[in-house]
CSV table of C-alpha atoms and ligand atoms in Angstrom, one decimal:
chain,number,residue,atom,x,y,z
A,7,UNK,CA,0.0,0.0,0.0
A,8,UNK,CA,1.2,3.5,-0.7
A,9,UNK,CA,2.7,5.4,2.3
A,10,UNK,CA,1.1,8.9,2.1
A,11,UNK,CA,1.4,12.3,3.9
A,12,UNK,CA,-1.2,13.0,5.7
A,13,UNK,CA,-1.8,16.9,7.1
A,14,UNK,CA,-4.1,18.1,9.9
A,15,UNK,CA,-4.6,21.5,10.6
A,16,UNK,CA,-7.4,23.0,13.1
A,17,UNK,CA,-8.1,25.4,15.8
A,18,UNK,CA,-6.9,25.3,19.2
A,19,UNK,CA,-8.3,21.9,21.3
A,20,UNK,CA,-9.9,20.4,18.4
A,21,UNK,CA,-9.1,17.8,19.3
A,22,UNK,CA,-6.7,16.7,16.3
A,23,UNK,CA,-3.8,15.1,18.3
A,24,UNK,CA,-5.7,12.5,19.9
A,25,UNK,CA,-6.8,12.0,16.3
A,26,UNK,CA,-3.9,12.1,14.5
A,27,UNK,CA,-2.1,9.7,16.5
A,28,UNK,CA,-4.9,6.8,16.6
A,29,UNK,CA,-4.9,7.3,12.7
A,30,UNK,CA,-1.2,6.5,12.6
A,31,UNK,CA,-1.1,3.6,15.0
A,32,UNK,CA,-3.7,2.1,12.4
A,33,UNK,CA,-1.5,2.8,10.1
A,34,UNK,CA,1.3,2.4,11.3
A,35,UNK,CA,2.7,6.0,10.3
A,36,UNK,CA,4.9,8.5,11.9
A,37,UNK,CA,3.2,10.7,14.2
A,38,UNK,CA,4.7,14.5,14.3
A,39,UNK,CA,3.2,17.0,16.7
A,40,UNK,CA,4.6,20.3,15.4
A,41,UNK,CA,2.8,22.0,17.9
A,42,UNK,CA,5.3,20.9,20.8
A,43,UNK,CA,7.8,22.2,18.4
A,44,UNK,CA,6.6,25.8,18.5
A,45,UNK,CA,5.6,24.9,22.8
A,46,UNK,CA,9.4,24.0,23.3
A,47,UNK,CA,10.2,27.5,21.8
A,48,UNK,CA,8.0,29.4,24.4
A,49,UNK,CA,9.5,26.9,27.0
A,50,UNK,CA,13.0,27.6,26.4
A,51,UNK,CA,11.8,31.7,26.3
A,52,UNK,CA,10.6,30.9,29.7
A,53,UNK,CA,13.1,29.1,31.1
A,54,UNK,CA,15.7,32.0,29.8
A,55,UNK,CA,13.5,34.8,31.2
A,56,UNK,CA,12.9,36.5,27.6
A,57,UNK,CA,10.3,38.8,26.8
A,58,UNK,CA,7.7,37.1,24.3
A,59,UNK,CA,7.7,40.5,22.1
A,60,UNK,CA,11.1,40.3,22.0
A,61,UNK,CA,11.7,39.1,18.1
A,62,UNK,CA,15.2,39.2,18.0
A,63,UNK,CA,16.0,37.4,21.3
A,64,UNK,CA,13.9,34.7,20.3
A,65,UNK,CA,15.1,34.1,16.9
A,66,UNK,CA,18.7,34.3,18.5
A,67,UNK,CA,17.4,31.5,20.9
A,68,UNK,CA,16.8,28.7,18.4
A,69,UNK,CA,20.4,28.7,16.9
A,70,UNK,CA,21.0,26.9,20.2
A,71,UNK,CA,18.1,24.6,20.5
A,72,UNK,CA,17.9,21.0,20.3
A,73,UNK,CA,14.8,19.7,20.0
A,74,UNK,CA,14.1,15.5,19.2
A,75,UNK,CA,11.1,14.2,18.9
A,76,UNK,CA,11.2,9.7,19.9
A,77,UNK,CA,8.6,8.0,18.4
A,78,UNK,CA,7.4,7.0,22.1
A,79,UNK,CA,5.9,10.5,22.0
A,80,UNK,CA,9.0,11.5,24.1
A,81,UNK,CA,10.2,15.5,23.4
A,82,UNK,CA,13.3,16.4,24.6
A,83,UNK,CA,15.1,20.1,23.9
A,84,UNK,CA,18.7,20.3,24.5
A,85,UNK,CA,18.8,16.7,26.2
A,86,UNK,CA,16.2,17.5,28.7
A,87,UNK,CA,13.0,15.9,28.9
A,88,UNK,CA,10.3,18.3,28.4
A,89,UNK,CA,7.3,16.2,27.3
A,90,UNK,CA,5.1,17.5,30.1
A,91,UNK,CA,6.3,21.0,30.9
A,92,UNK,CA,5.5,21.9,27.6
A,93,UNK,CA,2.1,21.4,28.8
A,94,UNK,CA,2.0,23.9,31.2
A,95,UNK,CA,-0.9,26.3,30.4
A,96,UNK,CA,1.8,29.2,30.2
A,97,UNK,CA,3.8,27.8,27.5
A,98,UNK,CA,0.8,27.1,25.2
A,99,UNK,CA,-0.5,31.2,25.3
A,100,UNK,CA,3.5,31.3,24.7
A,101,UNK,CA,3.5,28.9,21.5
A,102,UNK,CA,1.4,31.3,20.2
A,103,UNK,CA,3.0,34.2,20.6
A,104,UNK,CA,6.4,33.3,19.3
A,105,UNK,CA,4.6,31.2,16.2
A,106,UNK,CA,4.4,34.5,15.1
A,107,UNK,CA,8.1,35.1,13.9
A,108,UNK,CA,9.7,34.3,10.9
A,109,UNK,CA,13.1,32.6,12.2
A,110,UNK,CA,10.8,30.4,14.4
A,111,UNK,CA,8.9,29.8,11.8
A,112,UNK,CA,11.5,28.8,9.4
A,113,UNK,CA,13.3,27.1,11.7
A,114,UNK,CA,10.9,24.2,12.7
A,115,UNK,CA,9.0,24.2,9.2
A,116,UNK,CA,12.8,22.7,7.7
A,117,UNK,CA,13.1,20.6,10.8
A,118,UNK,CA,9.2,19.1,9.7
A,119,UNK,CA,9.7,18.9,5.9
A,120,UNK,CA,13.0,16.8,7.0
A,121,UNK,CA,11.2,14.8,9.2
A,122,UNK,CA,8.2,14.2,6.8
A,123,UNK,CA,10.4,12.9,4.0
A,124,UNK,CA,9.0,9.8,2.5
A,125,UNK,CA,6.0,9.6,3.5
A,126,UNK,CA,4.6,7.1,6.0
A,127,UNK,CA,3.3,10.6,7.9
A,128,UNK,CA,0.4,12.4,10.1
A,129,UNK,CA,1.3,15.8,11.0
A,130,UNK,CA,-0.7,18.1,12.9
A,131,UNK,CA,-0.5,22.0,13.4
A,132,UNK,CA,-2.1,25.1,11.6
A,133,UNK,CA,0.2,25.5,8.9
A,134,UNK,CA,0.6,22.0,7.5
A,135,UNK,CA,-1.7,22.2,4.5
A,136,UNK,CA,-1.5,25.4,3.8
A,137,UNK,CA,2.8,25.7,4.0
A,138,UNK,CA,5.1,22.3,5.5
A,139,UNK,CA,3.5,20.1,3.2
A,140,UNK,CA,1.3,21.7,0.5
A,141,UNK,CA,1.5,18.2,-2.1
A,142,UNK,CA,-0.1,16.0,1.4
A,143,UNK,CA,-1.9,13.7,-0.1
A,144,UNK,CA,-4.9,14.0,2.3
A,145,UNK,CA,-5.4,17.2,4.0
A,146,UNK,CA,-7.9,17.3,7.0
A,147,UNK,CA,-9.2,20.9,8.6
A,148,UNK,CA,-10.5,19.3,11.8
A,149,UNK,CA,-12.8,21.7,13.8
A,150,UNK,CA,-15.6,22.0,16.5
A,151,UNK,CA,-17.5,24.7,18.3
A,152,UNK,CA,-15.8,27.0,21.0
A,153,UNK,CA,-18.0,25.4,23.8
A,154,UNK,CA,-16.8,22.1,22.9
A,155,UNK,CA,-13.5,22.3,22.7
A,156,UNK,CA,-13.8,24.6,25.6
A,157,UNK,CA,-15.6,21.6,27.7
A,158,UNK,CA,-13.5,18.6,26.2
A,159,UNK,CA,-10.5,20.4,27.7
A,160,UNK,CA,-12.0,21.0,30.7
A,161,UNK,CA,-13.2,17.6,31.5
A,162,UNK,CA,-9.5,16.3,30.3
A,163,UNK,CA,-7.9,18.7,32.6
A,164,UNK,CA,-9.6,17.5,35.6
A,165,UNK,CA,-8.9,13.9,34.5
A,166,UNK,CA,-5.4,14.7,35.0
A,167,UNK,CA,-6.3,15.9,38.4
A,168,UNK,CA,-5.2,19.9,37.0
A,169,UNK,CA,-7.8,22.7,38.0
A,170,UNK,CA,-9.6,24.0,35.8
A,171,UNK,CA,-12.1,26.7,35.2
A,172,UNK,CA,-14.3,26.4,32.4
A,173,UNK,CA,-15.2,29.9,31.3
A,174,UNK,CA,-11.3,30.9,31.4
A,175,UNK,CA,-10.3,27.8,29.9
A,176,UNK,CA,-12.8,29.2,27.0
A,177,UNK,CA,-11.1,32.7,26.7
A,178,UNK,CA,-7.4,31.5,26.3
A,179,UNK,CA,-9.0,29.0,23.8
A,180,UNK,CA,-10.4,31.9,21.6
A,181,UNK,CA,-7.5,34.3,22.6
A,182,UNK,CA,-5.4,31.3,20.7
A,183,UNK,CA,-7.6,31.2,18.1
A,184,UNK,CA,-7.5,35.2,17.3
A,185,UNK,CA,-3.9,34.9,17.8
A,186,UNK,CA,-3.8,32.2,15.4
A,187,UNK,CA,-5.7,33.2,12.7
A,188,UNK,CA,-4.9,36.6,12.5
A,189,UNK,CA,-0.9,36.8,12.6
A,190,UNK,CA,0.7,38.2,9.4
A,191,UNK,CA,2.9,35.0,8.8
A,192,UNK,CA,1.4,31.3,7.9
A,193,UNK,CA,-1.6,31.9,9.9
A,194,UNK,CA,-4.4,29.2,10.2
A,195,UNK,CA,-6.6,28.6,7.7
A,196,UNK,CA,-8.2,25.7,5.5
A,197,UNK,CA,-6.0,24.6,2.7
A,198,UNK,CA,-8.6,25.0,-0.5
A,199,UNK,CA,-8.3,21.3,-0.9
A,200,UNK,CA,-8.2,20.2,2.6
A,201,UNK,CA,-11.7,18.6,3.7
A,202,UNK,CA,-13.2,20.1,6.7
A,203,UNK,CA,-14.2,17.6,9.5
A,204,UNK,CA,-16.8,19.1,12.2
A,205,UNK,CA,-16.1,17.0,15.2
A,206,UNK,CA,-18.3,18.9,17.6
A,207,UNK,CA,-21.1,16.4,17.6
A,208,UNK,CA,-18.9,13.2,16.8
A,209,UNK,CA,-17.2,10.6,18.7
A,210,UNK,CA,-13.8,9.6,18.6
A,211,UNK,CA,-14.2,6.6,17.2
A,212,UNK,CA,-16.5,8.7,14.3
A,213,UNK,CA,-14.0,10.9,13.1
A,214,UNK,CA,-10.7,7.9,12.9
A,215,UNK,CA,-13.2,5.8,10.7
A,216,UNK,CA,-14.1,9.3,8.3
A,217,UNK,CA,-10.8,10.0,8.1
A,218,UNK,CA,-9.6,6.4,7.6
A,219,UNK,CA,-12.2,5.9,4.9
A,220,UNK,CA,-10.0,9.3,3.2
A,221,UNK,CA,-7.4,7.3,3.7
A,222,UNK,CA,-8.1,4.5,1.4
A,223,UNK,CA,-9.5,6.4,-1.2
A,224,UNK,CA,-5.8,7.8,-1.8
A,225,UNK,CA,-3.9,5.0,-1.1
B,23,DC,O1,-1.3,22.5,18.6
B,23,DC,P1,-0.8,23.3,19.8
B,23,DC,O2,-1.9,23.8,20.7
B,23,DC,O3,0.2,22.4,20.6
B,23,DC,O4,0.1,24.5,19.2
B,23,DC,C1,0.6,25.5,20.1
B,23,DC,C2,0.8,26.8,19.3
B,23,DC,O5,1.8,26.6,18.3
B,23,DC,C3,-0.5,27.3,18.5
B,23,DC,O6,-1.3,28.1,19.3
B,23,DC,C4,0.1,28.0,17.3
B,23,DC,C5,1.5,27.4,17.1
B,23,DC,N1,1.5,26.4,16.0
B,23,DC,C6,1.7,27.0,14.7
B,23,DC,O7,1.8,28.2,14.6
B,23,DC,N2,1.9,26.2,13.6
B,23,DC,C7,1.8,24.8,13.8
B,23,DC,N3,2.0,24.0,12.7
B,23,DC,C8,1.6,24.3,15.0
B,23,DC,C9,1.4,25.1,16.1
């Protein structure tokens, strides 16, 4: 069977990890989460006490940085494991913010177009079918209503035993989302051949089987 590139791009909590990586165990493909990629960024600006609107420190910051993704779903930057402080509700509103450069941007789009190469890949981000991989075979724009996401992340939060509040959760969602959207460089939007999924009234197990029945149409 033909090993494809798969892209999935989507708003903030939609969800399209948890997708992405069921589709790729079926598959057995390559998962790549270039979301942690830009979340290490904002890590290692917070570990280093920069200023998020500080362009130049940033993109002087990634001439240093290490980051390796193990296909155990491990991350580590510069040798230390950061799989879970990446996490940290601060370092996603910082993902955001320094998604918006140029050198960050080019920086981790080569490090995904390398890591794509030869197919056999799901990657998930807001730029994937629009920019890192524009000939993807299958291109997915996974979404679902604010008050969704808002509540899935919620209830996963307090899974993990985290607190959560569900009207602030909400805000930063759609503060992302703004963020997102509106920046100047690469910002998220459907790829005109990308097929929109609404996953707000679907199950899991719904939107693997829709998206595996893409799938093997292409392959
Ligand atoms: O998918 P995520 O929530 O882990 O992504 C964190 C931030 O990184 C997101 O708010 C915007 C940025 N990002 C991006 O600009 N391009 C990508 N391909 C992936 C993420």
């Amino acid at each position: 069977m033909k090993r494809i590139s798969i892209a999935i791009d989507g708003p903030a909590a939609a969800g399209k990890s948890t997708i992405a990586k069921l589709v790729a165990k079926n598959l057995n493909y390559t998962y790549i989460d270039t979301g942690a990629m830009y979340r290490c960024v904002a890590y290692a600006t917070l570990v280093n006490q920069i200023d998020f609107d500080d362009e130049k420190a940033i993109s002087k910051l990634i001439d240093d940085m290490k980051i390796k993704m193990n296909p155990d779903g491990t991350i580590f930057l510069n040798n230390q494991d950061v799989t879970s402080l990446i996490r940290d509700n601060e370092v996603s509103k910082g993902a955001s913010l320094v998604s918006r450069y140029q050198a960050v941007r080019d920086f981790l789009v080569n490090m995904q177009r390398e890591m794509a190469q030869g197919g056999g890949v799901i990657l998930d981000g807001r730029d994937i079918g629009t920019v890192v991989l524009k000939d993807a075979e299958l291109k997915i724009y996974q979404i679902a209503s604010i008050d969704c996401r808002a509540l899935r992340r919620y209830k996963d939060n307090l899974d993990r035993g985290l607190e959560a509040n569900l009207e602030e959760i909400k805000s930063e969602i759609a503060a992302r989302d703004e963020q997102d959207m509106n920046r100047e460089i690469s910002p998220l939007k459907k790829a005109d051949d990308a097929v929109e999924i609404d996953t707000s009234d679907m199950t899991l197990n719904e939107v693997v089987s829709h998206i595996m029945a893409l799938v093997m149409d292409k392959v």
